[in-house]
mmCIF file of C-alpha atoms and ligand atoms in Angstrom:
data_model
loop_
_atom_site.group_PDB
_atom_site.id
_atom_site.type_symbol
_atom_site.label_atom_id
_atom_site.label_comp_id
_atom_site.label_asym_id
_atom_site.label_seq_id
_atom_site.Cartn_x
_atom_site.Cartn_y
_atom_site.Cartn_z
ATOM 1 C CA UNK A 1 -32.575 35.061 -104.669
ATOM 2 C CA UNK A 2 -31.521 36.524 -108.190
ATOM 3 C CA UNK A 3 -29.780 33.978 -109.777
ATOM 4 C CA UNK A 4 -26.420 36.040 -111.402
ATOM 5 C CA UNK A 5 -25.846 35.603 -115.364
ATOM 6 C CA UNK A 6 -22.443 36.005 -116.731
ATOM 7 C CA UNK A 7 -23.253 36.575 -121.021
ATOM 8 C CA UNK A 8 -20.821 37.039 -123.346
ATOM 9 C CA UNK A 9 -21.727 39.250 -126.454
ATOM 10 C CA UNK A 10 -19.916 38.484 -129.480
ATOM 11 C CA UNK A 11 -20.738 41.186 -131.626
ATOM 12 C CA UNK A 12 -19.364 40.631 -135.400
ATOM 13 C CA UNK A 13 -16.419 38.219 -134.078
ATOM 14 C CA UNK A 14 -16.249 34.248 -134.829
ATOM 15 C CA UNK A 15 -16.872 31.884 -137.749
ATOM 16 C CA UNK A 16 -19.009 28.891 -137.276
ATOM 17 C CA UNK A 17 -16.277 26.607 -136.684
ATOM 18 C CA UNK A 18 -15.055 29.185 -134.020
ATOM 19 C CA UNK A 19 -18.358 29.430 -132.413
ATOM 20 C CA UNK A 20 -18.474 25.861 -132.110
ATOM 21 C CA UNK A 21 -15.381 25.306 -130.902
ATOM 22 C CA UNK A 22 -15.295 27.632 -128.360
ATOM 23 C CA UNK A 23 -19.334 26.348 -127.071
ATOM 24 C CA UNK A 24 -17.576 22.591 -126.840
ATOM 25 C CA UNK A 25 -15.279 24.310 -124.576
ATOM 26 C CA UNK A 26 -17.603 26.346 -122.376
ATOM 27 C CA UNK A 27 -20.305 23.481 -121.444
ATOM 28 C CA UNK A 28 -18.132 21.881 -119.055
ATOM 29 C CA UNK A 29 -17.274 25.011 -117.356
ATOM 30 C CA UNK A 30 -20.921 25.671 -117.562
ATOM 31 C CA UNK A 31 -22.108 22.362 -115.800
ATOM 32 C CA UNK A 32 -19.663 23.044 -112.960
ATOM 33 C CA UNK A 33 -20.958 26.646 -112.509
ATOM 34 C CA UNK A 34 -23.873 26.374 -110.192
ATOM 35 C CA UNK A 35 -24.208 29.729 -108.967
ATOM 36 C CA UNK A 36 -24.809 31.463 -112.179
ATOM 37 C CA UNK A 37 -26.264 31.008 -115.377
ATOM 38 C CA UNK A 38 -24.302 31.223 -118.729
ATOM 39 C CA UNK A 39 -25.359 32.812 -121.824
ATOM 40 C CA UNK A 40 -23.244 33.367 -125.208
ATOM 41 C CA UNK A 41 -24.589 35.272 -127.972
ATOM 42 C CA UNK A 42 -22.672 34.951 -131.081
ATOM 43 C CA UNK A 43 -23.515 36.568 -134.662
ATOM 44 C CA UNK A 44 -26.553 35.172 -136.552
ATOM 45 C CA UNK A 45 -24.278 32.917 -138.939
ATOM 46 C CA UNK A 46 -23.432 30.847 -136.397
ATOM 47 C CA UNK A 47 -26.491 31.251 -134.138
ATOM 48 C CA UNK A 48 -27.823 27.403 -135.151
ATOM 49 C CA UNK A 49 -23.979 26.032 -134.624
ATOM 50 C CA UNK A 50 -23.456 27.326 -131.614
ATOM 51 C CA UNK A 51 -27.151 26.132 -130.472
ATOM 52 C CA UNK A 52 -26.234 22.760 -131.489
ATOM 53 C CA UNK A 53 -23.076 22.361 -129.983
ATOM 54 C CA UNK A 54 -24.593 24.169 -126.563
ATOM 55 C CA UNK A 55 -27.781 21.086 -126.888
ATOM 56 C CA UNK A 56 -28.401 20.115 -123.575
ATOM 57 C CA UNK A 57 -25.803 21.735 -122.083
ATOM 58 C CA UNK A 58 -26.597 24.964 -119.678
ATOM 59 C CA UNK A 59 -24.961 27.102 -122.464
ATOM 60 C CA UNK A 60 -27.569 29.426 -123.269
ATOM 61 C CA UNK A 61 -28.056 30.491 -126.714
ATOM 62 C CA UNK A 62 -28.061 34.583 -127.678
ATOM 63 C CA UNK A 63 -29.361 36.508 -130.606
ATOM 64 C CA UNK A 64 -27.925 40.035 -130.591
ATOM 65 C CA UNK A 65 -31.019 41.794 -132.149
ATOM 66 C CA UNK A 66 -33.967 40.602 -133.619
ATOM 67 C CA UNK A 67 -36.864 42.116 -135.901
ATOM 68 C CA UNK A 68 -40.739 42.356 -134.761
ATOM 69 C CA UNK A 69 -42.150 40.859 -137.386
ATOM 70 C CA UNK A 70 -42.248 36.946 -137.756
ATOM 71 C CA UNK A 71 -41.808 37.177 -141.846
ATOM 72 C CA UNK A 72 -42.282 39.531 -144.444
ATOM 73 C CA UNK A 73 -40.575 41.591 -146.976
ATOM 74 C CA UNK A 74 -37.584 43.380 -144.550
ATOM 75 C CA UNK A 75 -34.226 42.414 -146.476
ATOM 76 C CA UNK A 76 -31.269 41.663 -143.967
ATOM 77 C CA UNK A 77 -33.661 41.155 -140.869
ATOM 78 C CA UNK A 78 -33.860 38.333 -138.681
ATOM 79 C CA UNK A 79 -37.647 37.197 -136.980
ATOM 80 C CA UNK A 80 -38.009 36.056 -133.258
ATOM 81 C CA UNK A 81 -39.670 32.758 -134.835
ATOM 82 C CA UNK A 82 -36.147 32.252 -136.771
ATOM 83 C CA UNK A 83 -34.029 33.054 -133.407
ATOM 84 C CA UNK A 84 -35.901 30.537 -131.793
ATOM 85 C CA UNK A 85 -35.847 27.840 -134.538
ATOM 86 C CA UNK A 86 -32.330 28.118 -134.805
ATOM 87 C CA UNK A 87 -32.033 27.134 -131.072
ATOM 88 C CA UNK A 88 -31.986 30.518 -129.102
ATOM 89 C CA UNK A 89 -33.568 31.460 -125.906
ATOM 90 C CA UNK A 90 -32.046 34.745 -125.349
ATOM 91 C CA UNK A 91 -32.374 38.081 -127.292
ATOM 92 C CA UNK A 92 -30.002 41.057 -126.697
ATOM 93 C CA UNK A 93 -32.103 44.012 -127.419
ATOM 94 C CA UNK A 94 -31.734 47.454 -127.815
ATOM 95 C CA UNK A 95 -27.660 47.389 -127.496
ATOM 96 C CA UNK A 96 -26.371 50.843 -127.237
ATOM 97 C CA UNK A 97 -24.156 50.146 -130.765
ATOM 98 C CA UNK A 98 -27.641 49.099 -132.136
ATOM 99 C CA UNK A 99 -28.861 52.553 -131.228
ATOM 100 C CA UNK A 100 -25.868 54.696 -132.481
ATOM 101 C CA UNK A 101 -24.827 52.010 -135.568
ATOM 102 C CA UNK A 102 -28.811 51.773 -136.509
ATOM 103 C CA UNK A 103 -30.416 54.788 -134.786
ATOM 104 C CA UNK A 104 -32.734 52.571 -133.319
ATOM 105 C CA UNK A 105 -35.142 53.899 -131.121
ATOM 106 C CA UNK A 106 -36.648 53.059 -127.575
ATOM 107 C CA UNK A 107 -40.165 52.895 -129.231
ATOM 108 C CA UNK A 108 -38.429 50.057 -131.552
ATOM 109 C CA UNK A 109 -36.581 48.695 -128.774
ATOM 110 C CA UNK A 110 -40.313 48.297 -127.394
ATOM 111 C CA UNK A 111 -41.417 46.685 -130.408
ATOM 112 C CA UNK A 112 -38.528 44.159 -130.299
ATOM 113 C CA UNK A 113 -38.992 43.283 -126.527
ATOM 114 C CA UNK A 114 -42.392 42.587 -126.976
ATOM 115 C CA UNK A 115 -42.024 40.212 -130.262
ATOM 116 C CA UNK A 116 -38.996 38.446 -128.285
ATOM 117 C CA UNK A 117 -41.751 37.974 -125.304
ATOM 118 C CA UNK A 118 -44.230 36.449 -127.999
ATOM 119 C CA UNK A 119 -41.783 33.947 -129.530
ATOM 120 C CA UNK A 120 -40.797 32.858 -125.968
ATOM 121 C CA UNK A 121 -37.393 34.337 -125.924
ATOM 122 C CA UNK A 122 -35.926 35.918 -122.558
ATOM 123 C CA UNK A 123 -35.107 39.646 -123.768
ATOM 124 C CA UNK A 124 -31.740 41.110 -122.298
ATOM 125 C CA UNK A 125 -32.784 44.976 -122.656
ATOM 126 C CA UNK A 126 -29.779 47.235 -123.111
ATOM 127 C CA UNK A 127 -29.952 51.316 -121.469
ATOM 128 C CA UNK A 128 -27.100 53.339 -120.765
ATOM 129 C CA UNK A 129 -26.088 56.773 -121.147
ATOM 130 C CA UNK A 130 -23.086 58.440 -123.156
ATOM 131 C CA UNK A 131 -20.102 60.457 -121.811
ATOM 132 C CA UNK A 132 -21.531 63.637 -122.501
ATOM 133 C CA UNK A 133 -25.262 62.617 -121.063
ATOM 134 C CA UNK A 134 -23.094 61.807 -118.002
ATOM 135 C CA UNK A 135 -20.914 65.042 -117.742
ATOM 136 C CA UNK A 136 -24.276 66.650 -117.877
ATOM 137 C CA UNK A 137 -25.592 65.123 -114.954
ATOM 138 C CA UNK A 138 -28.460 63.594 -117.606
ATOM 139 C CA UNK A 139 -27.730 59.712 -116.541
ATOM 140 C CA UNK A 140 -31.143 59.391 -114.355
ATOM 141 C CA UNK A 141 -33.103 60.945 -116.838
ATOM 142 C CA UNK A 142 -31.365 59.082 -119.480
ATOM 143 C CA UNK A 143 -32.090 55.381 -118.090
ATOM 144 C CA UNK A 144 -35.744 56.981 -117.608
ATOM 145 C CA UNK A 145 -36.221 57.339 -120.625
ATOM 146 C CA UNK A 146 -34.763 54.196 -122.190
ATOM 147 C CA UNK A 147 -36.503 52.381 -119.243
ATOM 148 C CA UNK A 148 -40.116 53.658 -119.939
ATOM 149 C CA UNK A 149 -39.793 53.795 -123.142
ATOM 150 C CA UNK A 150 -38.234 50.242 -124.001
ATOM 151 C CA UNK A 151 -40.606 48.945 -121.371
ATOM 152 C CA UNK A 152 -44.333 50.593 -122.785
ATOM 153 C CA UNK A 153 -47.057 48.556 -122.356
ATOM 154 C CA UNK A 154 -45.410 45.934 -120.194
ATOM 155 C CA UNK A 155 -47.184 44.288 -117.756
ATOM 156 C CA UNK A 156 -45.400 43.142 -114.764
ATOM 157 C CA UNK A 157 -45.702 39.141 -115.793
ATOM 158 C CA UNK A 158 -43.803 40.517 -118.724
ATOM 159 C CA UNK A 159 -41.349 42.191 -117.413
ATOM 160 C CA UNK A 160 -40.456 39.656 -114.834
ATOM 161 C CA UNK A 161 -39.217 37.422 -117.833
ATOM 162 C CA UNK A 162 -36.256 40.692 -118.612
ATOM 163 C CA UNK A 163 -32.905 40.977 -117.803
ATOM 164 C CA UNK A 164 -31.840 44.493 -117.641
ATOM 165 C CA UNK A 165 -28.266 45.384 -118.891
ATOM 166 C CA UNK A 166 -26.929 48.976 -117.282
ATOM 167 C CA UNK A 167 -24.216 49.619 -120.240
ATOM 168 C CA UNK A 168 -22.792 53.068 -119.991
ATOM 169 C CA UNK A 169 -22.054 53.742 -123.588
ATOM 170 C CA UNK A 170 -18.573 55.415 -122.750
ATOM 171 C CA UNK A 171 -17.269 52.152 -121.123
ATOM 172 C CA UNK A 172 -17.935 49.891 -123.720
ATOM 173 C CA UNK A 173 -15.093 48.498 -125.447
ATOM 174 C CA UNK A 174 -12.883 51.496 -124.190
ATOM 175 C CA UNK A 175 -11.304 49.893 -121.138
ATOM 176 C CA UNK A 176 -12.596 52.378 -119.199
ATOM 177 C CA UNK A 177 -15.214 50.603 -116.702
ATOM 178 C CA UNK A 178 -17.609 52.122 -114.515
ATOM 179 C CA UNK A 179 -16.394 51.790 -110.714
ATOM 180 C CA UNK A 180 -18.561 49.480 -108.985
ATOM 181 C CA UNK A 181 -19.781 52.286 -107.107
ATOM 182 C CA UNK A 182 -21.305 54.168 -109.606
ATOM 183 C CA UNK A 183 -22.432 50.886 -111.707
ATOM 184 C CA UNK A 184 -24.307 50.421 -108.394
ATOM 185 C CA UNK A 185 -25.966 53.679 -108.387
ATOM 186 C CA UNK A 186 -27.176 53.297 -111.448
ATOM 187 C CA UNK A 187 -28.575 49.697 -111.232
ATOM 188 C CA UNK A 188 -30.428 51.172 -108.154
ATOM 189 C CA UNK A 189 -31.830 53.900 -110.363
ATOM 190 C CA UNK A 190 -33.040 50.963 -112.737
ATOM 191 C CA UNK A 191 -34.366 49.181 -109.985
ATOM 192 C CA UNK A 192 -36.330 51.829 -108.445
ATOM 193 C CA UNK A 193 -37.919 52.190 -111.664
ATOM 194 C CA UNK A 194 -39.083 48.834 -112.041
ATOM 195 C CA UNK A 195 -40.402 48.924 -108.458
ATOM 196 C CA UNK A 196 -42.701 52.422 -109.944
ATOM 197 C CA UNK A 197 -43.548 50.514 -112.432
ATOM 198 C CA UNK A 198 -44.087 47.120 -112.087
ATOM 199 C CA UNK A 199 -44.116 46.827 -108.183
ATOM 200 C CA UNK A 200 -41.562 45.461 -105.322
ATOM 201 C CA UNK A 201 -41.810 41.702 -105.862
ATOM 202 C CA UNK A 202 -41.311 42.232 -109.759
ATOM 203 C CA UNK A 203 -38.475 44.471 -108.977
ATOM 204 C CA UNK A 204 -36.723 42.534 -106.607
ATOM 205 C CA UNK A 205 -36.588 40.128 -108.559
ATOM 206 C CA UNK A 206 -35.230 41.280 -111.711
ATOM 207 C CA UNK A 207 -31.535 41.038 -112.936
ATOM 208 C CA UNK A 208 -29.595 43.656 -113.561
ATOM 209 C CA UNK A 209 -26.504 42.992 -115.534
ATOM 210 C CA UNK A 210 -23.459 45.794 -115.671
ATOM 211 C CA UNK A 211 -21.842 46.016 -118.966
ATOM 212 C CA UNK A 212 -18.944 47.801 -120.399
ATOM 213 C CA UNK A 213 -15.123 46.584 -120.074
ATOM 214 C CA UNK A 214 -15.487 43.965 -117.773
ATOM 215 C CA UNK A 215 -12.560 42.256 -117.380
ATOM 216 C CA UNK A 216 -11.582 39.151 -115.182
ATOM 217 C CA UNK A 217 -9.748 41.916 -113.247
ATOM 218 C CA UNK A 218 -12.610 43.822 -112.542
ATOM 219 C CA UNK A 219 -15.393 41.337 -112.126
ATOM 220 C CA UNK A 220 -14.894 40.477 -108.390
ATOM 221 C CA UNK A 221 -15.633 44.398 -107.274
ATOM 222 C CA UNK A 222 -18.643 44.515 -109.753
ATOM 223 C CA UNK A 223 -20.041 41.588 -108.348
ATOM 224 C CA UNK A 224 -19.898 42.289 -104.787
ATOM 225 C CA UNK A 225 -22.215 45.237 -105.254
ATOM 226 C CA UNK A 226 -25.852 44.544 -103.931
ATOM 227 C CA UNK A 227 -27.984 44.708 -106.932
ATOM 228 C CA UNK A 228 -25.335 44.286 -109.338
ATOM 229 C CA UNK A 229 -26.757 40.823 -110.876
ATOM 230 C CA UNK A 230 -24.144 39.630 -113.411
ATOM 231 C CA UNK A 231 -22.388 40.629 -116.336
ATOM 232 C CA UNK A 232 -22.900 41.271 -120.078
ATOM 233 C CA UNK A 233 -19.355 41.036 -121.842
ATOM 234 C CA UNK A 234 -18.214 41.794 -124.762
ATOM 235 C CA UNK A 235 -14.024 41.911 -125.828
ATOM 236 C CA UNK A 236 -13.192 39.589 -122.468
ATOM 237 C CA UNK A 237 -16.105 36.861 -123.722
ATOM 238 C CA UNK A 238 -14.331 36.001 -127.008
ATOM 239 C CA UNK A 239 -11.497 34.009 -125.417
ATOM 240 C CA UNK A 240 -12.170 30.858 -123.740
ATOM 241 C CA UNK A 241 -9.483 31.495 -120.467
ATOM 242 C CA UNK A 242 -11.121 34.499 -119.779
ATOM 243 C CA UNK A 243 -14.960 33.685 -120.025
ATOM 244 C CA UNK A 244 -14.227 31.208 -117.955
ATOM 245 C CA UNK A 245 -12.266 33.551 -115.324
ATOM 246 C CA UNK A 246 -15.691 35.889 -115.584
ATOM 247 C CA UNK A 247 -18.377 32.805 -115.581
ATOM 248 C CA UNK A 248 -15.797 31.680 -111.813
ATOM 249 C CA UNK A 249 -15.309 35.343 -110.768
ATOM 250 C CA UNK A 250 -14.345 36.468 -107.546
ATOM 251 C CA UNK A 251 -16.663 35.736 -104.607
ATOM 252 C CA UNK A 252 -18.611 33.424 -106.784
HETATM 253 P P1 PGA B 301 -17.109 45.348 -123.780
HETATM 254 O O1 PGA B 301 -18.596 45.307 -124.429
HETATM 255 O O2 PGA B 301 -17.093 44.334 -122.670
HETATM 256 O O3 PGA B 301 -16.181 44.996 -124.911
HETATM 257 O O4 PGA B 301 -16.907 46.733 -123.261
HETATM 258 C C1 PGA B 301 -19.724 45.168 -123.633
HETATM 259 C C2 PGA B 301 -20.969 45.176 -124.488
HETATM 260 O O5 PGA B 301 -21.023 45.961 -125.443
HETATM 261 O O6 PGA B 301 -21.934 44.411 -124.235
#
């Protein structure tokens, strides 16, 4: 059984004292939520806050990037060590506003998923395509490519400690979600290339969250999809009534 997670991703929104007080008021909602696991990544500033507030509670602690090396001379960059010392277990990694903010590539998404895997962190690996990959009938090939190439090297012990996020660029923060239809069809796509890759037990058990304007509205249909394991949120994670609607969705 794949365990869903419901993760908000709080991109450059809250202060410490707003991360803080919105972690006091997720725990409980947390502790009563036994059929999925919650995960809040906040900005780096308040990273150690929001770890310390989440302390013993199962709030899960986020970074929303990291850099591969553990210290050195790389001004503005934050080391897996440092995530975890501030009280992170999670790592978003390779988020598709990374890629088109930062140009990052899938060969350093690779070298980011691998230094998250040495410092102990659980990597959630963003791939997704764009509107006009999609109109071209590129979105296979696309996830493919981020796949394979995000994923080099792997071996399947190490990619059974991923969580996949499907997050079609053109639905993120634009209200326009992918139906759960085609958010299914794509997280089989994903799956099917784990199974090439890694084989059917590491595959099977993999999550695979959807991103890209999920709402409370929306969650319910998302999450009845086989293979659809959880959510990674962004606009509808930054309020405390609606985080909670999405950590109790539908069905859950
Ligand atoms: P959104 O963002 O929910 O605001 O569309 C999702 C994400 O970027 O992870």
């Amino acid at each position: 059984m794949r365990k869903p997670v419901i993760a908000g991703n709080w991109k450059m929104y809250k202060t410490i004292a707003e991360a803080m007080d919105f972690i006091e008021k997720i725990v409980p909602v947390a502790a009563a939520a036994r059929h999925c696991e919650v995960v809040v990544a906040p900005p780096f500033t308040a990273l150690a806050a929001a770890a310390l507030a989440a302390k013993g509670s199962k709030v899960a602690i986020s970074a929303q990037d990291l850099y591969w090396d553990k210290e050195g001379a790389h001004t503005g960059d934050v080391s897996p060590t440092m995530i975890v010392d501030a009280g992170c277990t999670h790592a978003i990694i390779g988020h598709s506003e990374r890629r088109h903010d930062h140009g990052e590539t899938d060969e350093q998404v690779n070298r980011k998923l691998k230094a998250a895997l040495a410092a102990g962190l659980t990597p959630i690996m963003c791939v997704g395509e764009t509107l006009a990959q999609r109109e071209s009938g590129g979105t296979g090939q696309v996830l493919k490519t981020q796949f394979e190439g995000g994923l080099a090297g792997l071996t399947p012990s190490d990619f059974s400690r991923i969580i996949i996020a499907y997050e079609p660029v053109w639905a993120i923060g634009t209200g326009r979600t992918a139906t759960p239809e085609m958010a299914a069809e794509s997280h089989h796509v994903l799956r099917d290339l784990a199974r090439a890759k890694f084989g059917d037990k590491v595959a099977d058990g993999v999550r695979i969250l959807y991103g890209g304007s999920v709402k409370p509205d929306n969650i319910g249909g998302l999450m009845a999809q086989v293979g659809i394991d959880g959510a990674l949120v962004g606009g509808a994670s930054l309020k405390v009534d609606s985080f909670t609607s999405l950590i109790n969705y539908p069905g859950a």
